[in-house]
Amino acid sequence: MRISSKLVHRSSSPVHSSFRLRLAPGLACFAAAITFSAPHALAQAPAPRELPAKTVPVPDTVSPQVQKLIAAPLTPTWNVIPSSSEAWKAQIDAVYAATMKALPALRETLHVKVEPMTIDGVKAFMVTPEAIPPKNRYRLLVHVHGGCFVSFPGESGTVEAVYMAGFGHFKVISVDYRMPPDHPYPAGLDDAMTVWKAAAKMAPPKNMAIFGSSAGGNLTLAMVLRAKRDKLPLPAAIAPGTPMSDLTGAGDSFQTNAMLDNVLVAYGANCDKRAALYTNGRDLKDPMLSPVYGDMHGFPPTILTTGTRDLLLSNTVRVHRKLRQAGVEAVLQVFEGQSHAQYYRDVSAPESKEAFEEIARFFDRHLGK
């Protein structure tokens, strides 16, 4: 009642008088609700939201190519968990074979060549576009591939690098880092850092960027944390796509996009079991494993990419906010309807071209020449 009295006694106009007659009872009820419900609310944990079962249609706000990706069935092995190292390797080999079969056509479409190389004992691939514009002649990108830290060995890990080289017209080194089950953390990160240190002698770090999606997004962020720790040169920019930035399972979209993301599908399924082979019993809040818990002050300008159906939407958003809170220039691009990393699943989709050209423009603004 006091709230109501203060509001109406500041004016004696007829408008405010009529306003008083209508508003005061509502304010009285509102005040009473606060008085009686607040202590009760504070004493209880927040209640989860219950939702009815529903069917989610394929949006017509995306290209026909992405509509097909959205309408595709769940990844066949999304919850198939091998029980031995041999069984894991068989599953990895099957994906490797399918990816290698599709790679020649992708390279031809984007006019890119891929050549194996070894850098200080670490396997890698040089990915070179047919045409490099003058502004990119002295620029170099380092790519760390995804695959939940376990999948896409060898040349099969170059898919995203081929997209970046083809659409962005940069020369790219793609790191073929060691992976579980034979090589858990820190082997992969060690290999990526070995390549980074060597690459920083091939081109000025001010002319370089690091990028990668999923586990590659995690490693991109971890590489910067490690470079900061070890007082190594930092890249001029980074592009962690839909990064596995929090391996603890924290984040709203693990719930809201569960079973809606048709790539990762749900937390605790195959991808997270692969990540567990990488972490190998270590503390999942270690920033080198879950970079969202690291100190991001001093990070280079960053562009992040995700989609509205991405299981890792929250992982990506939280990194973006952490960077902004640290005063870092950070851009977040979110694609309509896309599940995890679907911006490089179909080279003919206009969204794929748009995603990589957006990253290329960001790099162009921040990399030296």
Coordinates of C-alpha atoms in Angstrom, one line a residue:
M1 CA 0.0 0.0 0.0
R2 CA 2.9 2.4 0.6
I3 CA 4.1 1.9 -2.9
S4 CA 0.7 2.8 -4.2
S5 CA 0.4 5.9 -2.0
K6 CA 3.8 7.3 -3.1
L7 CA 2.9 6.8 -6.8
V8 CA -0.4 8.7 -6.7
H9 CA 0.2 11.5 -4.2
R10 CA 2.8 13.2 -6.5
S11 CA 0.0 14.4 -8.8
S12 CA -3.6 15.4 -8.3
S13 CA -4.5 15.4 -12.0
P14 CA -7.7 13.4 -13.0
V15 CA -5.5 11.1 -15.1
H16 CA -3.4 10.1 -12.2
S17 CA -6.4 9.8 -9.9
S18 CA -8.1 7.3 -12.3
F19 CA -4.7 5.6 -12.6
R20 CA -4.6 5.2 -8.9
L21 CA -8.0 3.5 -8.8
R22 CA -7.0 1.0 -11.3
L23 CA -3.4 0.3 -10.2
A24 CA -3.6 0.3 -6.5
P25 CA -5.3 -3.0 -6.0
G26 CA -2.9 -4.7 -8.4
L27 CA 0.1 -3.2 -6.6
A28 CA -1.3 -4.3 -3.3
C29 CA -1.6 -7.9 -4.6
F30 CA 1.9 -7.7 -6.1
A31 CA 3.3 -6.4 -2.8
A32 CA 1.5 -9.2 -0.9
A33 CA 2.8 -11.7 -3.3
I34 CA 6.4 -10.5 -2.8
T35 CA 5.9 -10.5 1.0
F36 CA 4.6 -14.0 1.3
S37 CA 6.4 -15.8 -1.5
A38 CA 10.0 -14.4 -1.3
P39 CA 11.1 -16.2 1.8
H40 CA 9.5 -19.4 0.5
A41 CA 11.3 -19.0 -2.9
L42 CA 14.7 -18.4 -1.3
A43 CA 14.4 -21.5 0.8
Q44 CA 13.9 -23.8 -2.3
A45 CA 16.1 -24.7 -5.2
P46 CA 14.9 -23.4 -8.6
A47 CA 12.3 -25.7 -10.1
P48 CA 13.1 -27.3 -13.5
R49 CA 10.8 -26.4 -16.4
E50 CA 8.6 -29.2 -17.5
L51 CA 7.9 -29.3 -21.3
P52 CA 5.3 -31.3 -23.2
A53 CA 6.5 -33.7 -25.9
K54 CA 6.6 -32.0 -29.2
T55 CA 7.6 -32.5 -32.8
V56 CA 10.1 -29.9 -34.1
P57 CA 9.7 -29.2 -37.9
V58 CA 12.6 -28.4 -40.2
P59 CA 12.7 -24.6 -40.6
D60 CA 12.1 -23.1 -44.0
T61 CA 14.4 -20.2 -43.0
V62 CA 17.5 -22.0 -44.2
S63 CA 18.8 -23.2 -47.6
P64 CA 17.5 -26.4 -49.1
Q65 CA 21.0 -27.9 -48.5
V66 CA 20.9 -27.2 -44.8
Q67 CA 17.3 -28.3 -44.6
K68 CA 18.5 -31.7 -45.7
L69 CA 21.2 -31.7 -43.0
I70 CA 18.6 -30.8 -40.4
A71 CA 16.2 -33.5 -41.6
A72 CA 18.8 -36.2 -41.6
P73 CA 18.5 -39.0 -39.0
L74 CA 20.7 -39.0 -35.9
T75 CA 24.3 -39.9 -36.3
P76 CA 24.2 -43.7 -36.4
T77 CA 26.9 -44.2 -33.8
W78 CA 25.8 -41.4 -31.5
N79 CA 25.3 -43.7 -28.6
V80 CA 27.3 -46.8 -29.7
I81 CA 30.1 -47.0 -27.1
P82 CA 32.9 -49.5 -27.9
S83 CA 34.1 -51.6 -25.0
S84 CA 37.8 -51.9 -26.0
S85 CA 40.6 -50.0 -27.7
E86 CA 40.3 -52.3 -30.7
A87 CA 36.6 -51.6 -31.0
W88 CA 37.2 -47.9 -30.8
K89 CA 39.8 -48.1 -33.5
A90 CA 37.4 -50.0 -35.7
Q91 CA 34.8 -47.3 -35.3
I92 CA 37.4 -44.6 -36.0
D93 CA 38.6 -46.5 -39.1
A94 CA 35.1 -46.6 -40.5
V95 CA 34.6 -42.9 -40.3
Y96 CA 38.1 -42.4 -41.7
A97 CA 37.3 -44.5 -44.7
A98 CA 34.1 -42.6 -45.4
T99 CA 35.8 -39.2 -45.1
M100 CA 38.7 -40.1 -47.3
K101 CA 36.3 -41.3 -50.0
A102 CA 34.7 -37.8 -50.1
L103 CA 37.8 -35.7 -49.8
P104 CA 39.0 -35.7 -53.4
A105 CA 35.7 -34.2 -54.6
L106 CA 35.8 -31.5 -51.9
R107 CA 39.4 -30.5 -52.8
E108 CA 38.5 -30.4 -56.5
T109 CA 35.4 -28.3 -55.9
L110 CA 37.3 -25.8 -53.8
H111 CA 40.5 -25.9 -55.9
V112 CA 42.8 -26.9 -53.0
K113 CA 45.8 -29.2 -52.8
V114 CA 46.9 -31.1 -49.7
E115 CA 50.5 -32.2 -49.1
P116 CA 51.8 -34.3 -46.1
M117 CA 54.6 -32.9 -44.1
T118 CA 56.4 -33.4 -40.8
I119 CA 57.2 -30.5 -38.5
D120 CA 59.6 -31.2 -35.7
G121 CA 58.5 -34.8 -35.5
V122 CA 54.7 -34.0 -35.7
K123 CA 52.7 -35.1 -38.7
A124 CA 50.8 -32.3 -40.5
F125 CA 49.4 -31.3 -43.9
M126 CA 50.0 -28.2 -45.9
V127 CA 46.7 -27.1 -47.4
T128 CA 47.1 -24.6 -50.2
P129 CA 44.4 -22.9 -52.4
E130 CA 45.0 -22.7 -56.1
A131 CA 44.9 -18.9 -55.9
I132 CA 46.3 -16.8 -53.0
P133 CA 45.6 -13.1 -53.2
P134 CA 48.5 -10.7 -52.6
K135 CA 47.2 -9.7 -49.1
N136 CA 47.4 -13.3 -48.0
R137 CA 50.8 -14.1 -49.5
Y138 CA 52.6 -13.7 -46.2
R139 CA 49.8 -15.0 -43.9
L140 CA 49.6 -18.5 -42.5
L141 CA 46.8 -20.3 -40.5
V142 CA 47.2 -23.3 -38.2
H143 CA 44.3 -25.7 -38.0
V144 CA 43.5 -28.2 -35.3
H145 CA 40.7 -30.6 -36.4
G146 CA 37.7 -31.8 -34.5
G147 CA 36.4 -35.3 -33.8
C148 CA 35.9 -35.3 -30.0
F149 CA 39.7 -35.7 -29.6
V150 CA 39.7 -39.2 -31.1
S151 CA 38.4 -39.2 -34.7
F152 CA 39.7 -38.1 -38.1
P153 CA 43.4 -39.2 -38.1
G154 CA 45.7 -38.5 -41.0
E155 CA 44.4 -36.7 -44.0
S156 CA 40.7 -37.2 -42.9
G157 CA 41.3 -34.4 -40.4
T158 CA 41.9 -31.8 -43.1
V159 CA 38.2 -31.3 -44.2
E160 CA 37.7 -28.0 -42.3
A161 CA 41.1 -26.8 -43.4
V162 CA 40.2 -27.4 -47.0
Y163 CA 37.0 -25.3 -46.5
M164 CA 39.0 -22.5 -45.0
A165 CA 41.7 -22.6 -47.7
G166 CA 39.1 -22.8 -50.5
F167 CA 36.7 -20.1 -49.2
G168 CA 39.2 -17.9 -47.4
H169 CA 42.2 -18.3 -49.8
F170 CA 44.7 -18.8 -47.0
K171 CA 47.6 -21.2 -46.8
V172 CA 46.8 -23.6 -43.9
I173 CA 48.9 -26.0 -41.8
S174 CA 46.5 -28.8 -40.5
V175 CA 48.0 -30.6 -37.5
D176 CA 47.6 -34.4 -37.4
Y177 CA 48.0 -34.6 -33.7
R178 CA 48.3 -37.8 -31.7
M179 CA 45.0 -39.1 -30.3
P180 CA 43.5 -41.7 -27.9
P181 CA 43.1 -44.5 -27.2
D182 CA 46.9 -44.8 -27.6
H183 CA 47.8 -41.1 -26.8
P184 CA 45.6 -39.3 -24.2
Y185 CA 46.1 -35.7 -23.0
P186 CA 48.5 -33.9 -23.2
A187 CA 49.8 -35.6 -26.4
G188 CA 47.4 -33.8 -28.8
L189 CA 48.0 -30.4 -27.2
D190 CA 51.7 -30.9 -27.1
D191 CA 51.7 -31.7 -30.8
A192 CA 49.7 -28.7 -31.6
M193 CA 52.0 -26.5 -29.6
T194 CA 55.1 -28.0 -31.4
V195 CA 53.6 -27.1 -34.7
W196 CA 52.6 -23.6 -33.5
K197 CA 56.2 -22.8 -32.3
A198 CA 57.6 -24.0 -35.6
A199 CA 55.0 -22.2 -37.7
A200 CA 55.7 -19.0 -35.8
K201 CA 59.2 -19.1 -37.5
M202 CA 57.7 -19.6 -40.9
A203 CA 55.6 -16.4 -40.7
P204 CA 55.4 -13.5 -38.3
P205 CA 52.8 -14.4 -35.5
K206 CA 51.1 -11.1 -36.3
N207 CA 50.3 -12.6 -39.7
M208 CA 48.9 -15.8 -38.3
A209 CA 45.7 -17.3 -36.9
I210 CA 44.6 -20.5 -35.3
F211 CA 41.3 -22.2 -35.9
G212 CA 39.4 -25.4 -35.5
S213 CA 35.9 -26.7 -34.5
S214 CA 34.5 -28.9 -31.8
A215 CA 37.6 -30.6 -30.1
G216 CA 39.6 -28.4 -32.5
G217 CA 37.8 -25.4 -30.9
N218 CA 38.8 -26.6 -27.5
L219 CA 42.4 -27.1 -28.6
T220 CA 42.5 -23.6 -30.3
L221 CA 41.5 -22.0 -26.9
A222 CA 43.9 -24.3 -25.0
M223 CA 46.8 -23.4 -27.3
V224 CA 46.3 -19.7 -26.5
L225 CA 46.2 -20.5 -22.7
R226 CA 49.3 -22.6 -23.1
A227 CA 51.1 -20.0 -25.2
K228 CA 50.3 -17.3 -22.5
R229 CA 51.5 -19.6 -19.8
D230 CA 54.7 -20.4 -21.6
K231 CA 55.2 -16.8 -22.7
L232 CA 55.2 -17.7 -26.4
P233 CA 54.0 -15.5 -29.2
L234 CA 50.2 -15.3 -29.6
P235 CA 48.4 -15.4 -33.0
A236 CA 46.8 -12.2 -34.3
A237 CA 43.4 -13.8 -34.2
I238 CA 41.6 -17.2 -33.5
A239 CA 38.4 -18.9 -34.7
P240 CA 37.2 -21.6 -32.3
G241 CA 34.1 -23.1 -33.9
T242 CA 31.5 -24.6 -31.5
P243 CA 34.3 -25.4 -29.0
M244 CA 34.1 -28.2 -26.5
S245 CA 35.0 -25.6 -24.0
D246 CA 33.5 -27.3 -20.9
L247 CA 33.8 -31.0 -20.7
T248 CA 32.0 -31.1 -17.3
G249 CA 28.6 -31.0 -19.0
A250 CA 27.6 -27.6 -17.6
G251 CA 25.6 -25.4 -19.9
D252 CA 21.9 -24.9 -20.7
S253 CA 22.0 -26.2 -24.3
F254 CA 23.0 -29.7 -23.1
Q255 CA 19.4 -29.8 -22.0
T256 CA 17.5 -27.6 -24.4
N257 CA 19.1 -29.1 -27.6
A258 CA 19.4 -32.7 -26.4
M259 CA 18.0 -35.0 -29.2
L260 CA 17.5 -31.9 -31.4
D261 CA 21.2 -31.8 -32.4
N262 CA 21.4 -34.7 -34.8
V263 CA 25.2 -34.7 -34.8
L264 CA 26.2 -35.0 -31.1
V265 CA 22.6 -35.7 -30.0
A266 CA 23.1 -35.7 -26.2
Y267 CA 25.6 -35.2 -23.5
G268 CA 27.2 -38.4 -22.1
A269 CA 26.9 -40.2 -25.5
N270 CA 29.6 -41.3 -27.9
C271 CA 31.4 -38.0 -28.3
D272 CA 31.8 -37.5 -24.5
K273 CA 33.0 -41.0 -24.2
R274 CA 35.7 -40.2 -26.8
A275 CA 36.6 -37.0 -24.8
A276 CA 36.9 -39.2 -21.7
L277 CA 39.6 -41.2 -23.5
Y278 CA 41.4 -37.9 -24.0
T279 CA 41.1 -36.6 -20.5
N280 CA 42.0 -40.0 -19.0
G281 CA 40.7 -39.4 -15.5
R282 CA 42.0 -35.9 -15.1
D283 CA 40.2 -33.0 -13.5
L284 CA 37.7 -31.8 -16.1
K285 CA 37.8 -28.2 -14.8
D286 CA 41.5 -28.0 -15.7
P287 CA 41.5 -25.0 -18.1
M288 CA 43.7 -27.0 -20.5
L289 CA 40.9 -29.5 -20.8
S290 CA 37.9 -27.1 -20.3
P291 CA 39.2 -23.7 -21.5
V292 CA 36.1 -21.8 -20.4
Y293 CA 37.6 -22.0 -16.8
G294 CA 40.8 -20.3 -18.0
D295 CA 42.0 -16.7 -17.7
M296 CA 41.1 -15.1 -21.1
H297 CA 42.6 -11.7 -20.4
G298 CA 45.0 -10.9 -23.2
F299 CA 43.5 -13.3 -25.7
P300 CA 43.7 -12.3 -29.4
P301 CA 40.5 -11.1 -31.3
T302 CA 38.2 -14.1 -31.6
I303 CA 35.3 -15.2 -33.8
L304 CA 33.1 -18.1 -32.7
T305 CA 30.6 -20.0 -34.7
T306 CA 27.7 -22.2 -33.7
G307 CA 24.0 -22.9 -34.5
T308 CA 20.6 -22.7 -32.8
R309 CA 20.4 -26.5 -32.5
D310 CA 24.0 -27.1 -31.5
L311 CA 24.4 -29.1 -28.3
L312 CA 27.4 -26.9 -27.7
L313 CA 25.6 -23.6 -28.2
S314 CA 26.1 -22.8 -24.5
N315 CA 29.7 -23.8 -24.6
T316 CA 30.2 -21.3 -27.4
V317 CA 28.1 -18.5 -25.8
R318 CA 29.9 -18.9 -22.5
V319 CA 33.3 -18.5 -24.1
H320 CA 32.1 -15.4 -26.0
R321 CA 30.8 -13.8 -22.7
K322 CA 34.1 -14.8 -20.9
L323 CA 36.1 -13.1 -23.6
R324 CA 34.0 -10.0 -23.6
Q325 CA 34.2 -9.8 -19.8
A326 CA 38.0 -10.0 -20.2
G327 CA 37.9 -7.0 -22.6
V328 CA 38.7 -9.1 -25.7
E329 CA 37.2 -8.3 -29.1
A330 CA 35.0 -11.3 -29.7
V331 CA 32.4 -11.9 -32.4
L332 CA 29.7 -14.6 -32.2
Q333 CA 28.0 -15.9 -35.4
V334 CA 25.0 -18.2 -34.9
F335 CA 23.5 -20.1 -37.8
E336 CA 19.8 -20.8 -38.0
G337 CA 18.8 -24.4 -37.4
Q338 CA 22.2 -25.9 -37.5
S339 CA 23.4 -28.7 -35.3
H340 CA 27.0 -29.2 -34.2
A341 CA 29.5 -27.9 -36.8
Q342 CA 27.0 -28.2 -39.7
Y343 CA 28.6 -25.2 -41.4
Y344 CA 31.2 -27.5 -43.0
R345 CA 29.0 -30.5 -43.9
D346 CA 27.9 -29.5 -47.4
V347 CA 30.2 -27.5 -49.6
S348 CA 27.2 -26.4 -51.8
A349 CA 25.3 -24.9 -48.9
P350 CA 25.4 -21.0 -49.1
E351 CA 25.7 -21.0 -45.3
S352 CA 29.0 -22.9 -45.5
K353 CA 30.5 -20.3 -47.8
E354 CA 29.1 -17.5 -45.6
A355 CA 30.6 -19.0 -42.5
F356 CA 34.1 -19.3 -43.8
E357 CA 34.0 -16.0 -45.7
E358 CA 32.9 -14.3 -42.4
I359 CA 35.9 -15.9 -40.6
A360 CA 38.2 -14.8 -43.5
R361 CA 37.0 -11.2 -43.3
F362 CA 37.6 -11.3 -39.5
F363 CA 41.1 -12.6 -40.1
D364 CA 41.7 -10.0 -42.8
R365 CA 40.9 -7.2 -40.3
H366 CA 43.3 -8.5 -37.7
L367 CA 46.2 -10.2 -39.5
G368 CA 49.2 -8.3 -40.7
K369 CA 50.3 -8.4 -44.3

